PDB file of C-alpha atoms in Angstrom:
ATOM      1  CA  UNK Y   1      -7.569  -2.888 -18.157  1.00  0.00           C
ATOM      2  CA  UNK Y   2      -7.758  -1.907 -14.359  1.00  0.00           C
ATOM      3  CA  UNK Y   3      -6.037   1.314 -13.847  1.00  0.00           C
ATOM      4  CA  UNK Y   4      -5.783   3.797 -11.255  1.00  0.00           C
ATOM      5  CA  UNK Y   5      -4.366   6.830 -12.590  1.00  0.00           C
ATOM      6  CA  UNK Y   6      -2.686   9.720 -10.776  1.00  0.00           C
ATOM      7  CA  UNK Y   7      -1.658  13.059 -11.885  1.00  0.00           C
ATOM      8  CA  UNK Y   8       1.063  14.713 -11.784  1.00  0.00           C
ATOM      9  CA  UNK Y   9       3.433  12.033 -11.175  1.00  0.00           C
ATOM     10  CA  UNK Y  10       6.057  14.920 -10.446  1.00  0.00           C
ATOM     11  CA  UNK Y  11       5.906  18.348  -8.809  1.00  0.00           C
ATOM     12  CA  UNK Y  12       8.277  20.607  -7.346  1.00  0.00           C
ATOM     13  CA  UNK Y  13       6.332  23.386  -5.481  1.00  0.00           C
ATOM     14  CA  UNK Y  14       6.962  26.019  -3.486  1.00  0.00           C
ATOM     15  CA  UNK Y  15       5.626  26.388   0.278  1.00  0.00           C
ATOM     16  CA  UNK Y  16       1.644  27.736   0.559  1.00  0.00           C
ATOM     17  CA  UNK Y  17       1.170  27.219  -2.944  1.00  0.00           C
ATOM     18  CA  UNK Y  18      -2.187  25.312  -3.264  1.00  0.00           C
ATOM     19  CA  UNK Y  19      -2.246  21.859  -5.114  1.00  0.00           C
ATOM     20  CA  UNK Y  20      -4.138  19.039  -5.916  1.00  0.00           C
ATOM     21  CA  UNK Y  21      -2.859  15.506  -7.066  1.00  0.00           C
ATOM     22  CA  UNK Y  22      -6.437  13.859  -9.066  1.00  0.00           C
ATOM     23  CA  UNK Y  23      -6.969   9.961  -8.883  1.00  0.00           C
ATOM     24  CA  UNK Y  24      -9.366   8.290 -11.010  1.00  0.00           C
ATOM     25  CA  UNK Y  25      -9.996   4.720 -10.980  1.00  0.00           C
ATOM     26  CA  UNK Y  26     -11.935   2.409 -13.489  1.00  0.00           C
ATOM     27  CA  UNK Y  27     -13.000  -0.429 -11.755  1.00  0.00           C
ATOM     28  CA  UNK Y  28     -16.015   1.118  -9.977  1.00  0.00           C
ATOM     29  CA  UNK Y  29     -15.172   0.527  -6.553  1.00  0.00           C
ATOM     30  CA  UNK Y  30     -16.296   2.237  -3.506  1.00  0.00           C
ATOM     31  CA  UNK Y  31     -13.020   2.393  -1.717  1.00  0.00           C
ATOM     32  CA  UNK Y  32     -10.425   4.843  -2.147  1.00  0.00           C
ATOM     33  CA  UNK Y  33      -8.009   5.901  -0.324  1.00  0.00           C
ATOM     34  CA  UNK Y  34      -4.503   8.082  -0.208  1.00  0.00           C
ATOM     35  CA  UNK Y  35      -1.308   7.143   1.441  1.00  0.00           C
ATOM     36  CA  UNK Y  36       2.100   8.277   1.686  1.00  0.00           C
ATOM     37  CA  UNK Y  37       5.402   6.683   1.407  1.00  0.00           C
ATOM     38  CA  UNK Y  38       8.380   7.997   3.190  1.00  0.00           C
ATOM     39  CA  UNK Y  39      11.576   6.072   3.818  1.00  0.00           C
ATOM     40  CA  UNK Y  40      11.443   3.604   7.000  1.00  0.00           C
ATOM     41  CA  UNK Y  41       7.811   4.082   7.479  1.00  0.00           C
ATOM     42  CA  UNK Y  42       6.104   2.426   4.946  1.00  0.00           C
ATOM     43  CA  UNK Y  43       2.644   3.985   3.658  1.00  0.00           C
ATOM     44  CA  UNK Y  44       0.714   5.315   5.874  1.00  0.00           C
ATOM     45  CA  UNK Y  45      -2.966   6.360   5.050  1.00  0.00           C
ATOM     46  CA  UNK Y  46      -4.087   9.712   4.908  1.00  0.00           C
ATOM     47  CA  UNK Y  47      -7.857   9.935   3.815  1.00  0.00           C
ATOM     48  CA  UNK Y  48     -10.261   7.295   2.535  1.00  0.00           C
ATOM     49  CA  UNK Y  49     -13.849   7.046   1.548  1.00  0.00           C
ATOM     50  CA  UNK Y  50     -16.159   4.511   1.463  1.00  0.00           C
ATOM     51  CA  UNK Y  51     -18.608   6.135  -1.348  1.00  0.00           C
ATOM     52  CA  UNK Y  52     -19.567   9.242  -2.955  1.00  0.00           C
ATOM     53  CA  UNK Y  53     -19.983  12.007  -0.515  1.00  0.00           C
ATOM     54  CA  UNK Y  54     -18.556   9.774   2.335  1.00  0.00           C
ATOM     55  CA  UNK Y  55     -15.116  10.962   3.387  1.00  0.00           C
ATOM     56  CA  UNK Y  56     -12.747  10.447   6.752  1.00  0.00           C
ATOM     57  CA  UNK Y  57      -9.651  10.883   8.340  1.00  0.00           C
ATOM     58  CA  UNK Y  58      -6.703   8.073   8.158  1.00  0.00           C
ATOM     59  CA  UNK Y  59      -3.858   8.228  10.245  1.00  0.00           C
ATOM     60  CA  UNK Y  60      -2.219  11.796   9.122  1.00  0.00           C
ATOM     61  CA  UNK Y  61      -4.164  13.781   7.370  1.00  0.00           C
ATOM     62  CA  UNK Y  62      -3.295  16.823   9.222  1.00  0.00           C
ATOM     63  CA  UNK Y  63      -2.931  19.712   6.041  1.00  0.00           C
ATOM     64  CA  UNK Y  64      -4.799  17.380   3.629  1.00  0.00           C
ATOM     65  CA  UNK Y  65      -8.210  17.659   2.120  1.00  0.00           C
ATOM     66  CA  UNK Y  66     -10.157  15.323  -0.210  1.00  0.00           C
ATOM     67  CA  UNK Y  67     -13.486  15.153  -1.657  1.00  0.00           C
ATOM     68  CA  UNK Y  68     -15.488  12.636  -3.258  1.00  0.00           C
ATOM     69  CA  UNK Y  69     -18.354  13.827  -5.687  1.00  0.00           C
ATOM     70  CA  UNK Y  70     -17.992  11.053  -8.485  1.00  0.00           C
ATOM     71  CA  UNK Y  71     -17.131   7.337  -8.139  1.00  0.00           C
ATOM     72  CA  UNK Y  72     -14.290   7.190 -10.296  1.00  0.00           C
ATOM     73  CA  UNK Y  73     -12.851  10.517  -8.686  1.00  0.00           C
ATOM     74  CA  UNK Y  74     -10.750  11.000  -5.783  1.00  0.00           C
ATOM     75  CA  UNK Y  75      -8.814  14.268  -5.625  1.00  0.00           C
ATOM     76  CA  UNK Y  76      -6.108  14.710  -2.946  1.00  0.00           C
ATOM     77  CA  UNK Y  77      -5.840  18.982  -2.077  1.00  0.00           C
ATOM     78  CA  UNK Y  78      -2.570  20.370  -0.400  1.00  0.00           C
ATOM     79  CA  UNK Y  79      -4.084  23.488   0.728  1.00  0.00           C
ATOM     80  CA  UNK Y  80      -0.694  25.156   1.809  1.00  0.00           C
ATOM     81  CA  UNK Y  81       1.739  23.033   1.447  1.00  0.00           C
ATOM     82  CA  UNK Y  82       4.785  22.938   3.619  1.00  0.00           C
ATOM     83  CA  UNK Y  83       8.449  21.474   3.436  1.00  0.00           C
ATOM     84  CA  UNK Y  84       6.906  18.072   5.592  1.00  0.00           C
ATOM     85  CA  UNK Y  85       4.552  17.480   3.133  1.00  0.00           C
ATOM     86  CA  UNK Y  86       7.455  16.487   0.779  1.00  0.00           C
ATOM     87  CA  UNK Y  87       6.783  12.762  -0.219  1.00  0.00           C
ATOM     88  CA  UNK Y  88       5.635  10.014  -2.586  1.00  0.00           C
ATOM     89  CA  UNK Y  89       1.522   9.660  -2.006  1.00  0.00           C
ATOM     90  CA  UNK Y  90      -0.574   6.992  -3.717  1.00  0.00           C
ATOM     91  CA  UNK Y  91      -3.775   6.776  -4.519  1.00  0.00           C
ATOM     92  CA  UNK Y  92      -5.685   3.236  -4.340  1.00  0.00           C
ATOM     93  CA  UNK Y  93      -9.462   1.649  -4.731  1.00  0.00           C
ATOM     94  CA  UNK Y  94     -10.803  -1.697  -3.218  1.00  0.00           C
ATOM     95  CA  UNK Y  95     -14.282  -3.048  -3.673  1.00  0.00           C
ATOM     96  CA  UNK Y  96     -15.590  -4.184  -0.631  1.00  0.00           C
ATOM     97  CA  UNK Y  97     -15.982  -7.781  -1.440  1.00  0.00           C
ATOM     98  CA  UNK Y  98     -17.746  -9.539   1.209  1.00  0.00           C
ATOM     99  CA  UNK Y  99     -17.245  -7.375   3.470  1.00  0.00           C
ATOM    100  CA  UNK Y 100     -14.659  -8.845   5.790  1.00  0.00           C
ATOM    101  CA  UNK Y 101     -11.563  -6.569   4.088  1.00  0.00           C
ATOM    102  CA  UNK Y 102     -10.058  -9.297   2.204  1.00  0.00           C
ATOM    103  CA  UNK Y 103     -10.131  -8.042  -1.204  1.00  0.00           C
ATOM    104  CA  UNK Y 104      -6.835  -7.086  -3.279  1.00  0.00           C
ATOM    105  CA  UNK Y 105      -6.249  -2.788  -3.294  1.00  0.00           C
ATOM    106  CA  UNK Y 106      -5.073  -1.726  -7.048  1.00  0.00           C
ATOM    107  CA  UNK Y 107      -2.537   1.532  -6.702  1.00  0.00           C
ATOM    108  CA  UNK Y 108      -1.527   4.076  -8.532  1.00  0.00           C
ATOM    109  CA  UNK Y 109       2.279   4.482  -9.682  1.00  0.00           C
ATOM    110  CA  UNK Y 110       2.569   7.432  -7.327  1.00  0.00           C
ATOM    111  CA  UNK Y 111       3.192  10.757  -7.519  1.00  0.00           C
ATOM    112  CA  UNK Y 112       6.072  12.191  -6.158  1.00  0.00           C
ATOM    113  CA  UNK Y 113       5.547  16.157  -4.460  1.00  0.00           C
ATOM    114  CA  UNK Y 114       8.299  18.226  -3.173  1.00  0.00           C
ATOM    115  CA  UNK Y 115       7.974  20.922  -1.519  1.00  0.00           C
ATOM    116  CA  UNK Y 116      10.257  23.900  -1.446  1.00  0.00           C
TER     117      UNK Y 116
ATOM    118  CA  UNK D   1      -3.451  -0.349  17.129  1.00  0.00           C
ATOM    119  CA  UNK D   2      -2.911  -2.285  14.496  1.00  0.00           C
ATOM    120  CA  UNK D   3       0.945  -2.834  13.666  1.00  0.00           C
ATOM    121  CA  UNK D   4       3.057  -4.909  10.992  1.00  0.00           C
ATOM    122  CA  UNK D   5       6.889  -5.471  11.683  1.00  0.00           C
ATOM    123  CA  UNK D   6       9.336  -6.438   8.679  1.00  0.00           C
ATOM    124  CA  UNK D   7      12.673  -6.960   8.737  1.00  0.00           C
ATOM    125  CA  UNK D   8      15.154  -4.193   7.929  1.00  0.00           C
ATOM    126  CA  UNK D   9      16.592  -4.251   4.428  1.00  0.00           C
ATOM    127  CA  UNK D  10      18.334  -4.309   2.245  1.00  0.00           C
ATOM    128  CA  UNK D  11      18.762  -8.036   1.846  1.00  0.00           C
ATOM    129  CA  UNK D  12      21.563  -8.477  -1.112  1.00  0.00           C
ATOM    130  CA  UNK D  13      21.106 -12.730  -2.550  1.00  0.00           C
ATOM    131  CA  UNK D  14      22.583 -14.292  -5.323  1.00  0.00           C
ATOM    132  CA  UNK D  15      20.422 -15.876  -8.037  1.00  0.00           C
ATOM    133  CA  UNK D  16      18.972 -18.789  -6.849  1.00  0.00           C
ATOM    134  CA  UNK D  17      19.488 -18.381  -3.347  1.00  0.00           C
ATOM    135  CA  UNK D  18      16.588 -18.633  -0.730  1.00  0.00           C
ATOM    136  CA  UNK D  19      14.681 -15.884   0.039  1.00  0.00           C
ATOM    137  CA  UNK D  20      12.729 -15.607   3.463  1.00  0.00           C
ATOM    138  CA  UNK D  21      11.341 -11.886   4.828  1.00  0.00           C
ATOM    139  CA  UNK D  22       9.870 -12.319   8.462  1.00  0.00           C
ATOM    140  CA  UNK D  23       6.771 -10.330   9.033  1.00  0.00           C
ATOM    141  CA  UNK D  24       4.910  -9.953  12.140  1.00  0.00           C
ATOM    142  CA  UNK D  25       1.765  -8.376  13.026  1.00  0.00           C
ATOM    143  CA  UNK D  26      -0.118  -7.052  16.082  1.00  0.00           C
ATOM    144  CA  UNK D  27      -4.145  -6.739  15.575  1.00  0.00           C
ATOM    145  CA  UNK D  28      -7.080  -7.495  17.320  1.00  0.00           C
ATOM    146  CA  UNK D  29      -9.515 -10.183  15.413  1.00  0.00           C
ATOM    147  CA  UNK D  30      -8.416 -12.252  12.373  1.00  0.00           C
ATOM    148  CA  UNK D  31      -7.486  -9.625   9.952  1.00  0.00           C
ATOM    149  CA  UNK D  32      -6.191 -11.161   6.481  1.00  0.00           C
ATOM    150  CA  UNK D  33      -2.369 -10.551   5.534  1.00  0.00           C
ATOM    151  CA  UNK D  34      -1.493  -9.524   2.694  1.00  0.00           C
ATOM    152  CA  UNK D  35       1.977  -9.194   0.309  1.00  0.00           C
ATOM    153  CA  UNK D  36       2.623  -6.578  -2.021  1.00  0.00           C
ATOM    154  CA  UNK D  37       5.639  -5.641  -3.969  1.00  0.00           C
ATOM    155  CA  UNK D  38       7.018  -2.631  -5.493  1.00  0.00           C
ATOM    156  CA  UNK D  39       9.363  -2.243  -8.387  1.00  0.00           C
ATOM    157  CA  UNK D  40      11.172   0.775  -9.432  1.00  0.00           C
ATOM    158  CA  UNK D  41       9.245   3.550 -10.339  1.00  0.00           C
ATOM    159  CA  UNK D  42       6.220   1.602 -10.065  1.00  0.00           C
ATOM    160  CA  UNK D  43       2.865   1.390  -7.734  1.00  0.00           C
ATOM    161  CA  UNK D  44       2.205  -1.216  -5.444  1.00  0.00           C
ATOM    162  CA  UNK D  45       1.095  -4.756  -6.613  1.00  0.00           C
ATOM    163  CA  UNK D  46      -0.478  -7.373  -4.717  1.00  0.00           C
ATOM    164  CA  UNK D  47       2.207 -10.493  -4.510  1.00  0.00           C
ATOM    165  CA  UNK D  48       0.066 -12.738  -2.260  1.00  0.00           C
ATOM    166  CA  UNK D  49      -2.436 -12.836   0.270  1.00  0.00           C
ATOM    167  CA  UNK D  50      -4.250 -14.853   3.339  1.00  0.00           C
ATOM    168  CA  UNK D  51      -7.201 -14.687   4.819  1.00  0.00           C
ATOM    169  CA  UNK D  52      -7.807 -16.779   7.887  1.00  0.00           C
ATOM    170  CA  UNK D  53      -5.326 -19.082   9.835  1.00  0.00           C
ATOM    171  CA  UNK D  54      -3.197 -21.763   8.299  1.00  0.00           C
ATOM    172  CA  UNK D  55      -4.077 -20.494   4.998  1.00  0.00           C
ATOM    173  CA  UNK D  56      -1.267 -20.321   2.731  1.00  0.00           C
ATOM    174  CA  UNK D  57      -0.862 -17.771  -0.571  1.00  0.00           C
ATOM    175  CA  UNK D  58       1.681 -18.264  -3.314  1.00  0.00           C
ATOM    176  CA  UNK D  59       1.702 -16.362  -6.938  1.00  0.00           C
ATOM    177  CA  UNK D  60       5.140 -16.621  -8.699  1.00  0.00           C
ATOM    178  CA  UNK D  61       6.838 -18.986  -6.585  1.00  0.00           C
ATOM    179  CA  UNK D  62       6.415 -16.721  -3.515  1.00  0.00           C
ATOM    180  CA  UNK D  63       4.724 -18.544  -0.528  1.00  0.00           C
ATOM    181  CA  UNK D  64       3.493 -17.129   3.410  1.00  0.00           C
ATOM    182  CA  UNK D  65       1.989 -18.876   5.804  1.00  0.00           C
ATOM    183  CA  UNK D  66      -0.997 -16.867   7.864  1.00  0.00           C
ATOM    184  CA  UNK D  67       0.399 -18.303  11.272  1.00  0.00           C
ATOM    185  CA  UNK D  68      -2.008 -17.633  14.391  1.00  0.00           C
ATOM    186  CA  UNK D  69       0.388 -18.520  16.986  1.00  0.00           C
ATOM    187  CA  UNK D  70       3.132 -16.656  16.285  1.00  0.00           C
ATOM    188  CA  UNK D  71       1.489 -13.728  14.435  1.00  0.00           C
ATOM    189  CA  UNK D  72       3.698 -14.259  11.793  1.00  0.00           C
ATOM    190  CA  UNK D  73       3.477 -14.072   7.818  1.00  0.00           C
ATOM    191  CA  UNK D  74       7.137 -14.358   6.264  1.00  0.00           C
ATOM    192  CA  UNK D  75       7.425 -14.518   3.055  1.00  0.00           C
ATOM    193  CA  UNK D  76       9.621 -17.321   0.868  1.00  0.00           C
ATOM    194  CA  UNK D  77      11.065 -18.029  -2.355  1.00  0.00           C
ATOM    195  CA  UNK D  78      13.142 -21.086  -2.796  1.00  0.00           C
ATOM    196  CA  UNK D  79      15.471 -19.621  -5.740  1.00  0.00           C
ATOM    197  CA  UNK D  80      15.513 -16.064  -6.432  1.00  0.00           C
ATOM    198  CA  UNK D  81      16.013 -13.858 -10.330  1.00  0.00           C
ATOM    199  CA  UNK D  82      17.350 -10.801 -10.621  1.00  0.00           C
ATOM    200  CA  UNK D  83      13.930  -9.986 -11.607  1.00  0.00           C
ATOM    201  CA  UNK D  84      12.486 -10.506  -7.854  1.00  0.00           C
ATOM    202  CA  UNK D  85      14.544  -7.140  -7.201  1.00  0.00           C
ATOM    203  CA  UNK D  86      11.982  -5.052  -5.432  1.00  0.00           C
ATOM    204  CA  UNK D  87      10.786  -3.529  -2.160  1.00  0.00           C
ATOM    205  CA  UNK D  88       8.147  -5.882  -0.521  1.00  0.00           C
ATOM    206  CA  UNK D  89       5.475  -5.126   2.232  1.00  0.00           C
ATOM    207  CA  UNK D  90       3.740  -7.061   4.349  1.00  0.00           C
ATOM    208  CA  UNK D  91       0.672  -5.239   5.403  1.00  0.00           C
ATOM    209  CA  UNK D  92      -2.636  -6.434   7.559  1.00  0.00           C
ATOM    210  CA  UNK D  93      -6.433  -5.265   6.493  1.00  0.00           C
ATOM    211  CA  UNK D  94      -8.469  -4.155   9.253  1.00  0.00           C
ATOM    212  CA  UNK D  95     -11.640  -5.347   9.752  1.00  0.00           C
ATOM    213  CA  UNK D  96     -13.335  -2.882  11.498  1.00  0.00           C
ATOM    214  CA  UNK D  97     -14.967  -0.025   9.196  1.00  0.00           C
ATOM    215  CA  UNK D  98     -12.233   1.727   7.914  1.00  0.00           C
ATOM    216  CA  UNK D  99     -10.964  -0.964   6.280  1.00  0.00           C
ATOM    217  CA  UNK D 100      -7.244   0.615   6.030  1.00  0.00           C
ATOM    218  CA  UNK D 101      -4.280  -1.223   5.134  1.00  0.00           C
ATOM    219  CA  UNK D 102      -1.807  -1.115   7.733  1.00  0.00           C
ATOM    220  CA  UNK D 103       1.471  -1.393   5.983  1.00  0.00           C
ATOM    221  CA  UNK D 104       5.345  -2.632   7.258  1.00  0.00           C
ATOM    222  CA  UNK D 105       8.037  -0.353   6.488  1.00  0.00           C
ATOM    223  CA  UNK D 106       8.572  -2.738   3.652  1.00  0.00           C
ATOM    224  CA  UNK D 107      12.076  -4.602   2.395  1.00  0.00           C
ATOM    225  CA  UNK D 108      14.358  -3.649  -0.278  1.00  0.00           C
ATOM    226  CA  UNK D 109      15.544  -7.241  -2.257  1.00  0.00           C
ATOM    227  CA  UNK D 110      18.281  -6.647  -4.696  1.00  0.00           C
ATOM    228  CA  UNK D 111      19.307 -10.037  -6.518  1.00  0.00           C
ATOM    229  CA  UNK D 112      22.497 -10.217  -8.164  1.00  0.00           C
ATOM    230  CA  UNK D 113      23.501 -12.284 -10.957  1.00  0.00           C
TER     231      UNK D 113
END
């Protein structure tokens, strides 16, 4: 079965308290990609990568890191995390398809961070 | 930039009443549209999509119609289920290399008996 899975799918934290949300994927795809969900703005992307070792910003990644050293693997780090950073992130893969960015994405079912 | 625009929600039906959610979009190119819907406590899943103009998707009795000229992609259902109760998206996939999705703020449905 297709899966992306995300862990944890709930946190409460407290503020500069380091922590990382892991996404693994199944399908062997080169594209993955984190976005967050917060309430009139739809998901916006944070960080994406097109392979192993290839990583780059999305449209707010300020105090986010991610790496990429395994296919499957796409971990999302909160280095310090602050009160702002309290939302519902996803984690999704594409392949690439043809090329022309027309292929479906397969999500995660979230997690949900708060930060205290 | 890329944009999407989606009407506000929520929109509150009756089963079996007609179901449109306008979507527009602002992008440079031909990028292909896309539909995705959410239920409760649940990831994203792709509804429907379109990939050039005049094309028209459909899965589950949902239809949208990639429209050029008015850079439009509303979404339809002739009769609605309780079960359509969900948060919908329209989003747009770029086609330059990032390849990002570029989402709506998306459109609570609730359907009631």
């Amino acid at each position: 079965e297709a899966q992306v899975t995300q862990n944890p799918r709930y946190l409460i934290t407290v503020t500069g308290k380091k922590l990382t949300v892991t996404c693994s994927q199944n399908m062997n795809h080169e594209y993955m990609s984190w976005y967050r969900q917060d309430p009139g703005l739809g998901l916006r992307q944070i960080y994406y990568s097109m392979n192993v070792e290839v990583t780059d910003k999305g449209d707010v990644p300020e105090g986010y890191k991610v790496s990429r050293k395994e296919k499957r693997n796409f971990p999302l780090i909160l280095e310090s995390p602050s009160p702002n950073q309290t939302s519902l992130y996803f984690c999704a893969s594409r392949s690439f398809g043809g090329g022309q960015g027309n292929t479906e994405a397969f999500f995660g079912e979230g997690s949900r961070i708060t930060v205290v | 930039g890329d944009s999407v625009t989606q009407m506000e929600g929520p929109v509150t039906l009756s089963e079996e009443a007609f179901l449109t959610i306008n979507c527009t979009y602002t992008a440079t190119g031909y990028p292909s549209l896309f539909w995705y819907v959410q239920y409760p406590g649940e990831g994203l899943q792709l509804l429907l999509k379109a990939t050039k103009a005049d094309d028209k998707g459909s899965n589950k009795g949902f239809e949208a119609t990639y429209r050029k000229e008015t850079t439009s992609f509303h979404l339809e259902k002739g009769s609605v289920q309780v079960s359509d109760s969900a948060v919908y998206f329209c989003a747009l996939s770029d086609l330059t290399g990032r390849r990002a999705l570029t989402f709506g703020s998306g459109t609570r449905l609730q359907v009631q008996p």
